[in-house]
Amino acid sequence: MYSLTRSDGELWLELMKNNELVASIYAYTYADYADAGNAAVLKLQKGDTVYVKAHDDYDNSLYGEASQIYTTLTGELVFPDAKELDSANAVSAVGFTAALSVNASLPNGTQVVYDHVVTNVSPQGGGYDATTGTFTAPIDGAYVFHFYAVAHSSEEFWLELFHNNDFVESSYGYTSGSYADAGNTAVLHLKKGDTVYVKARPGHSVQLYGDSDELYTTFSGALLSPAVVASQAGGGVSNPGQQEIAFSVGLTHNFASSNGDKVLFNRVFSNLGQKYDINTGIFTAPVTGVYVFHYHVLAQYAQEVWVELMHNYHYVNTAYGHTAGSYGVGSNAAVIELTSGDQVYLDIGKHDSFLYGGTDEVYCTFSGYLLAPLPNFHPVVG
């Protein structure tokens, strides 16, 4: 779930499973618009409900227009229950969500240990360890990860996602006089036994906010595909509908534009199927199906960042960020039905937009994957 306040407005929203709190988001920036987001992986039974509501007895002021869609709720079925699968496809689901239910002070590169486990499904072993904060891959495959956080009022946080000992990406937040919110997403190809975790930036003291009924700081992951038919080098397959299609890319340098340029991401975390073109910034769907997209941006200091998710030439939604005297964040997501050959990309539009990035500071990211192929329909005309 993602949302943006009106100028000088507040939001405090909660993601609920039936009547149980799963995750929270909060945002407020004095005399400005504030963005917030969160994500969760849930194990649901038939008939369970999931919804977003305002925190009890709290007024929310959300911004939206037909051409500026910031407040979204996105959901997907990654794996049905194993008993509903035929024997040829019976692969057990792997997924977790853990949250911080207490305040945490993390000095100099300390790993985040998320104490409150919402979901932890891993029948093959491994999974999320609530004593260390580490996820261990039980099998080879493509996995998606999300991490979000909220800092104490007028404090900063600077978190980093790691795959084994390798830095992947960052999230940063600071808002004077309020609680900063930020997050990020990555799709990674893991080997059995690989580890993924979140830690504080070395050399910085990170102050994270947590409470039993305010779950802002979360870490989630899920197995997307237990086997990749084609290599990341782009090996051919006879049926591309059976191939894992997923990408995740980041920006390692500053990028500024006001000319409606596409955002060109230069660091590739994964490109399974080779359908994201690093030269154009465009993902092209190889098969008709349902696809999921996530994107996150960080503005340069005291500047605006404004990007739009586009399906071919059609607008989908927007991420916006600005914080006077700091770095504004924006995020959003969408599930889109694509036809083979359709294109999806991030566009600046007709806005002044200043994206921040560095070699070891990757905040601006774009990720997507095929959730489920659909049959191609060829209408007969005449």
Coordinates of C-alpha atoms in Angstrom, one line a residue:
M1 CA 0.0 0.0 0.0
Y2 CA 1.2 3.5 -0.8
S3 CA -0.2 7.0 -0.2
L4 CA 0.6 10.7 -0.4
T5 CA -0.8 13.4 1.9
R6 CA -2.2 16.7 0.8
S7 CA 0.2 19.6 1.5
D8 CA 0.6 20.0 5.2
G9 CA -1.7 17.0 5.8
E10 CA -1.1 13.8 7.7
L11 CA -1.9 10.2 6.9
W12 CA -1.9 7.2 9.2
L13 CA -3.2 4.1 7.5
E14 CA -3.3 0.4 8.4
L15 CA -3.2 -2.8 6.4
M16 CA -5.5 -5.3 7.9
K17 CA -6.0 -9.1 7.5
N18 CA -9.6 -9.8 8.7
N19 CA -9.5 -7.8 12.0
E20 CA -5.7 -8.1 12.6
L21 CA -3.2 -5.4 12.1
V22 CA -0.5 -6.4 9.6
A23 CA 1.4 -3.2 8.8
S24 CA 1.1 0.6 9.2
I25 CA 2.1 3.7 7.3
Y26 CA 2.5 7.3 8.6
A27 CA 3.5 10.5 6.8
Y28 CA 3.6 14.2 7.6
T29 CA 5.9 17.0 6.3
Y30 CA 5.4 20.5 7.4
A31 CA 3.9 22.7 4.6
D32 CA 4.5 19.9 2.0
Y33 CA 3.3 16.6 0.6
A34 CA 4.5 13.4 2.3
D35 CA 4.7 9.9 0.9
A36 CA 4.5 6.6 2.8
G37 CA 4.3 2.9 1.9
N38 CA 4.6 -0.7 3.2
A39 CA 4.2 -4.3 2.1
A40 CA 3.4 -7.7 3.5
V41 CA 3.4 -11.3 2.5
L42 CA 0.4 -13.1 3.9
K43 CA -0.9 -16.7 4.1
L44 CA -4.6 -16.5 3.5
Q45 CA -7.4 -19.0 3.8
K46 CA -10.4 -18.9 1.4
G47 CA -12.7 -16.1 2.6
D48 CA -10.1 -14.1 4.4
T49 CA -10.3 -10.3 3.8
V50 CA -7.5 -7.8 3.4
Y51 CA -8.1 -4.0 3.4
V52 CA -6.7 -0.6 4.3
K53 CA -8.3 1.6 6.9
A54 CA -7.5 4.8 8.7
H55 CA -6.1 4.5 12.2
D56 CA -9.0 4.7 14.7
D57 CA -10.0 8.2 15.7
Y58 CA -7.5 9.8 13.3
D59 CA -8.2 12.2 10.4
N60 CA -6.3 11.5 7.1
S61 CA -5.8 13.9 4.3
L62 CA -4.9 12.1 1.1
Y63 CA -4.1 13.6 -2.3
G64 CA -5.3 12.3 -5.6
E65 CA -6.4 13.3 -9.1
A66 CA -7.2 11.3 -12.2
S67 CA -3.8 12.2 -13.6
Q68 CA -2.0 11.9 -10.3
I69 CA -2.6 8.6 -8.6
Y70 CA -0.5 8.1 -5.5
T71 CA -2.7 6.1 -3.1
T72 CA -2.8 2.5 -4.2
L73 CA -3.4 -1.0 -2.9
T74 CA -1.9 -3.9 -4.8
G75 CA -2.2 -7.6 -4.2
E76 CA -1.3 -10.8 -5.9
L77 CA -1.5 -14.6 -5.4
V78 CA 2.1 -15.8 -5.6
F79 CA 1.3 -19.5 -4.8
P80 CA -2.0 -21.2 -4.2
D81 CA -2.1 -23.7 -1.4
A82 CA -0.2 -26.9 -2.3
K83 CA -3.2 -29.1 -2.0
E84 CA -4.9 -27.1 -4.8
L85 CA -2.0 -27.7 -7.2
D86 CA -1.6 -30.7 -9.4
S87 CA 1.3 -33.0 -8.7
A88 CA 3.4 -31.6 -11.6
N89 CA 3.3 -28.1 -10.2
A90 CA 3.2 -28.8 -6.4
V91 CA 5.9 -26.5 -5.2
S92 CA 5.5 -25.3 -1.7
A93 CA 5.3 -21.6 -1.1
V94 CA 8.1 -19.7 0.6
G95 CA 7.4 -16.3 2.1
F96 CA 7.8 -14.1 5.2
T97 CA 6.9 -10.8 6.7
A98 CA 8.5 -9.6 10.0
A99 CA 8.1 -6.2 11.7
L100 CA 9.7 -4.2 14.4
S101 CA 7.3 -3.9 17.4
V102 CA 9.7 -1.9 19.6
N103 CA 12.0 1.1 19.1
A104 CA 15.5 0.2 17.9
S105 CA 18.8 2.1 18.0
L106 CA 21.3 0.7 15.5
P107 CA 24.9 2.0 15.7
N108 CA 27.4 1.6 12.9
G109 CA 26.2 -1.1 10.6
T110 CA 24.1 -3.1 13.0
Q111 CA 21.8 -5.6 11.4
V112 CA 18.0 -5.1 11.9
V113 CA 16.3 -7.9 13.9
Y114 CA 12.6 -7.7 13.2
D115 CA 11.0 -9.3 16.3
H116 CA 7.3 -9.6 15.3
V117 CA 6.8 -12.4 12.8
V118 CA 3.6 -11.9 10.7
T119 CA 4.2 -14.7 8.2
N120 CA 7.0 -17.3 7.9
V121 CA 6.3 -20.1 5.5
S122 CA 9.2 -22.3 4.4
P123 CA 8.5 -26.0 4.5
Q124 CA 11.9 -26.9 2.9
G125 CA 13.8 -25.3 5.9
G126 CA 15.5 -22.0 5.9
G127 CA 13.2 -19.0 5.9
Y128 CA 13.3 -16.0 8.2
D129 CA 15.1 -16.3 11.5
A130 CA 13.6 -13.9 14.1
T131 CA 16.7 -14.2 16.3
T132 CA 19.1 -12.9 13.7
G133 CA 16.9 -10.9 11.2
T134 CA 18.3 -13.1 8.4
F135 CA 16.3 -14.8 5.6
T136 CA 18.0 -18.0 4.2
A137 CA 16.8 -19.3 0.8
P138 CA 15.6 -22.9 1.2
I139 CA 15.8 -23.6 -2.6
D140 CA 17.2 -22.0 -5.7
G141 CA 15.0 -19.4 -7.4
A142 CA 13.8 -15.9 -8.0
Y143 CA 12.7 -14.0 -4.9
V144 CA 11.2 -10.6 -4.3
F145 CA 12.1 -8.6 -1.2
H146 CA 10.6 -5.4 0.4
F147 CA 11.9 -3.4 3.3
Y148 CA 10.3 -0.3 4.9
A149 CA 11.1 1.8 7.9
V150 CA 10.0 4.9 10.0
A151 CA 12.5 7.0 12.0
H152 CA 11.9 8.7 15.3
S153 CA 10.7 12.3 15.0
S154 CA 13.5 14.5 13.6
E155 CA 15.9 11.5 13.4
E156 CA 17.3 9.9 10.3
F157 CA 17.5 6.3 9.2
W158 CA 19.8 4.8 6.5
L159 CA 19.3 1.1 5.8
E160 CA 20.8 -1.2 3.3
L161 CA 19.7 -4.5 1.8
F162 CA 22.4 -7.2 1.5
H163 CA 22.6 -10.5 -0.4
N164 CA 25.1 -12.6 1.4
N165 CA 28.0 -10.0 1.8
D166 CA 27.0 -8.0 -1.2
F167 CA 25.3 -4.6 -1.0
V168 CA 22.1 -4.4 -3.1
E169 CA 20.3 -1.1 -2.4
S170 CA 19.4 1.5 0.2
S171 CA 16.6 3.4 1.8
Y172 CA 16.9 6.8 3.5
G173 CA 14.6 9.0 5.4
Y174 CA 14.7 12.3 7.4
T175 CA 12.0 14.8 8.1
S176 CA 12.5 17.8 10.4
G177 CA 9.9 17.8 13.1
S178 CA 8.3 14.5 12.0
Y179 CA 8.7 10.8 11.3
A180 CA 10.4 9.9 8.0
D181 CA 9.2 6.9 6.0
A182 CA 11.0 5.1 3.2
G183 CA 11.4 1.7 1.6
N184 CA 12.7 -0.3 -1.3
T185 CA 12.2 -3.4 -3.4
A186 CA 14.5 -5.9 -5.2
V187 CA 14.1 -9.1 -7.2
L188 CA 17.1 -11.4 -6.7
H189 CA 18.1 -14.8 -8.0
L190 CA 19.2 -16.8 -5.0
K191 CA 20.9 -20.1 -4.5
K192 CA 19.9 -22.5 -1.8
G193 CA 21.6 -21.3 1.4
D194 CA 22.0 -17.7 0.3
T195 CA 21.1 -15.1 2.9
V196 CA 19.3 -11.7 2.6
Y197 CA 19.1 -9.2 5.5
V198 CA 18.8 -5.5 6.3
K199 CA 21.4 -3.5 8.2
A200 CA 22.2 0.1 9.2
R201 CA 24.6 2.1 7.1
P202 CA 28.1 1.9 8.7
G203 CA 29.2 5.1 10.3
H204 CA 25.6 6.2 11.1
S205 CA 23.4 5.8 14.1
V206 CA 19.9 4.8 13.0
Q207 CA 16.8 5.4 15.2
L208 CA 13.9 3.2 14.1
Y209 CA 10.3 3.6 15.5
G210 CA 8.3 0.6 16.5
D211 CA 5.4 -0.4 18.7
S212 CA 3.1 -3.4 19.0
D213 CA 0.2 -1.6 17.3
E214 CA 2.3 0.6 15.0
L215 CA 4.1 -1.7 12.5
Y216 CA 5.9 0.6 10.2
T217 CA 9.4 -1.0 10.0
T218 CA 9.0 -4.3 8.0
F219 CA 11.0 -6.8 6.0
S220 CA 9.2 -9.2 3.6
G221 CA 10.2 -11.7 0.9
A222 CA 8.6 -14.4 -1.3
L223 CA 9.7 -17.0 -3.7
L224 CA 8.5 -16.1 -7.2
S225 CA 9.8 -19.1 -9.1
P226 CA 11.6 -22.2 -7.8
A227 CA 13.4 -22.8 -11.1
V228 CA 14.7 -20.5 -13.9
V229 CA 14.6 -22.3 -17.2
A230 CA 16.7 -19.7 -19.1
S231 CA 19.9 -18.3 -17.6
Q232 CA 20.4 -14.6 -17.0
A233 CA 22.6 -14.6 -20.1
G234 CA 19.4 -15.1 -22.1
G235 CA 19.4 -18.8 -23.0
G236 CA 16.5 -19.8 -25.3
V237 CA 13.5 -21.9 -24.3
S238 CA 11.0 -23.6 -26.4
N239 CA 8.0 -22.1 -24.5
P240 CA 8.7 -18.6 -23.2
G241 CA 5.6 -18.8 -21.1
Q242 CA 7.4 -21.3 -18.9
Q243 CA 10.4 -19.1 -18.4
E244 CA 10.8 -16.9 -15.4
I245 CA 10.5 -13.3 -16.4
A246 CA 11.7 -10.8 -13.8
F247 CA 13.9 -7.8 -13.6
S248 CA 15.2 -5.4 -10.9
V249 CA 17.4 -2.4 -11.6
G250 CA 18.8 0.6 -9.8
L251 CA 20.3 4.1 -10.3
T252 CA 23.9 4.7 -9.2
H253 CA 24.2 8.3 -10.2
N254 CA 22.1 11.5 -10.1
F255 CA 19.6 12.0 -12.9
A256 CA 17.7 15.2 -13.7
S257 CA 15.2 16.1 -16.4
S258 CA 12.3 18.2 -17.3
N259 CA 11.8 16.9 -20.9
G260 CA 9.6 13.9 -20.3
D261 CA 12.6 11.5 -20.5
K262 CA 12.4 7.9 -19.5
V263 CA 14.4 7.0 -16.4
L264 CA 17.4 4.9 -17.4
F265 CA 18.6 2.6 -14.7
N266 CA 22.2 1.5 -15.0
R267 CA 22.7 -1.2 -12.3
V268 CA 21.1 -4.6 -12.9
F269 CA 20.2 -6.7 -9.9
S270 CA 18.5 -9.3 -12.0
N271 CA 17.2 -9.6 -15.6
L272 CA 15.7 -13.0 -16.0
G273 CA 14.6 -13.4 -19.5
Q274 CA 16.5 -10.3 -20.6
K275 CA 13.3 -8.3 -21.3
Y276 CA 14.4 -5.1 -19.6
D277 CA 16.5 -3.0 -21.9
I278 CA 19.1 -1.0 -20.0
N279 CA 19.7 1.3 -23.0
T280 CA 16.1 2.4 -23.3
G281 CA 14.7 1.9 -19.8
I282 CA 11.9 -0.2 -21.2
F283 CA 10.5 -3.6 -20.2
T284 CA 8.9 -5.5 -23.0
A285 CA 6.4 -8.3 -22.2
P286 CA 7.5 -11.5 -23.9
V287 CA 4.2 -13.2 -23.2
T288 CA 0.6 -12.2 -22.5
G289 CA 0.0 -12.3 -18.8
V290 CA -0.4 -10.5 -15.4
Y291 CA 2.7 -8.6 -14.3
V292 CA 3.7 -6.8 -11.1
F293 CA 5.7 -3.6 -10.9
H294 CA 7.3 -1.8 -8.0
Y295 CA 9.3 1.5 -8.1
H296 CA 11.0 3.7 -5.6
V297 CA 12.7 7.1 -5.9
L298 CA 14.7 9.5 -3.8
A299 CA 15.0 13.2 -4.6
Q300 CA 18.2 15.2 -4.6
Y301 CA 18.7 17.5 -1.6
A302 CA 15.7 20.0 -1.3
Q303 CA 14.6 19.1 -4.9
E304 CA 11.4 17.4 -6.2
V305 CA 11.2 13.9 -7.7
W306 CA 8.3 13.0 -9.8
V307 CA 8.0 9.8 -11.9
E308 CA 5.1 8.2 -13.7
L309 CA 4.6 4.5 -14.4
M310 CA 3.6 4.1 -18.1
H311 CA 2.0 1.1 -19.9
N312 CA 2.7 1.7 -23.6
Y313 CA 1.7 5.4 -23.8
H314 CA -1.0 5.1 -21.1
Y315 CA -0.5 6.6 -17.6
V316 CA -0.8 4.1 -14.7
N317 CA 0.3 5.9 -11.5
T318 CA 2.8 8.3 -9.9
A319 CA 5.5 8.6 -7.2
Y320 CA 6.3 12.0 -5.8
G321 CA 8.8 13.2 -3.2
H322 CA 10.0 16.5 -1.8
T323 CA 11.3 17.6 1.6
A324 CA 12.6 21.1 2.2
G325 CA 16.1 20.7 3.7
S326 CA 16.3 17.0 3.1
Y327 CA 15.8 14.2 0.5
G328 CA 12.2 13.4 -0.4
V329 CA 11.0 9.9 -1.1
G330 CA 8.3 8.4 -3.4
S331 CA 7.1 4.9 -4.1
N332 CA 4.3 3.1 -5.9
A333 CA 3.3 -0.3 -7.4
A334 CA 0.8 -1.8 -9.9
V335 CA -0.5 -5.1 -11.2
I336 CA -1.0 -4.8 -14.9
E337 CA -2.4 -7.2 -17.6
L338 CA 0.0 -7.0 -20.5
T339 CA -0.2 -8.4 -24.1
S340 CA 2.9 -9.8 -25.6
G341 CA 5.0 -6.9 -26.9
D342 CA 3.5 -4.3 -24.5
Q343 CA 6.0 -1.9 -22.9
V344 CA 6.3 -0.6 -19.4
Y345 CA 8.6 2.1 -18.2
L346 CA 9.1 5.0 -15.8
D347 CA 8.8 8.5 -17.3
I348 CA 9.5 12.0 -15.9
G349 CA 6.6 13.5 -17.7
K350 CA 6.5 17.3 -18.0
H351 CA 7.9 17.9 -14.6
D352 CA 11.2 19.0 -13.1
S353 CA 12.6 15.8 -11.5
F354 CA 15.8 15.3 -9.7
L355 CA 16.7 11.6 -8.8
Y356 CA 19.5 10.9 -6.4
G357 CA 21.9 8.0 -6.7
G358 CA 25.5 6.8 -6.0
T359 CA 27.6 3.8 -6.4
D360 CA 26.9 2.6 -2.9
E361 CA 23.7 4.6 -2.5
V362 CA 21.0 3.0 -4.7
Y363 CA 17.6 4.4 -3.7
C364 CA 15.9 4.7 -7.1
T365 CA 14.8 1.3 -8.3
F366 CA 12.4 -0.4 -10.7
S367 CA 11.4 -4.0 -10.5
G368 CA 8.8 -6.2 -12.2
Y369 CA 7.9 -9.8 -12.9
L370 CA 5.5 -12.1 -14.6
L371 CA 2.9 -13.3 -12.1
A372 CA 1.0 -15.6 -14.4
P373 CA 0.9 -16.1 -18.2
L374 CA -2.5 -15.8 -19.9
P375 CA -3.7 -17.4 -23.1
N376 CA -3.4 -15.3 -26.3
F377 CA -6.8 -14.5 -27.8
H378 CA -6.9 -13.8 -31.6
P379 CA -10.3 -12.4 -32.5
V380 CA -11.8 -13.2 -35.9
V381 CA -12.9 -10.1 -37.8
G382 CA -14.9 -10.2 -41.0

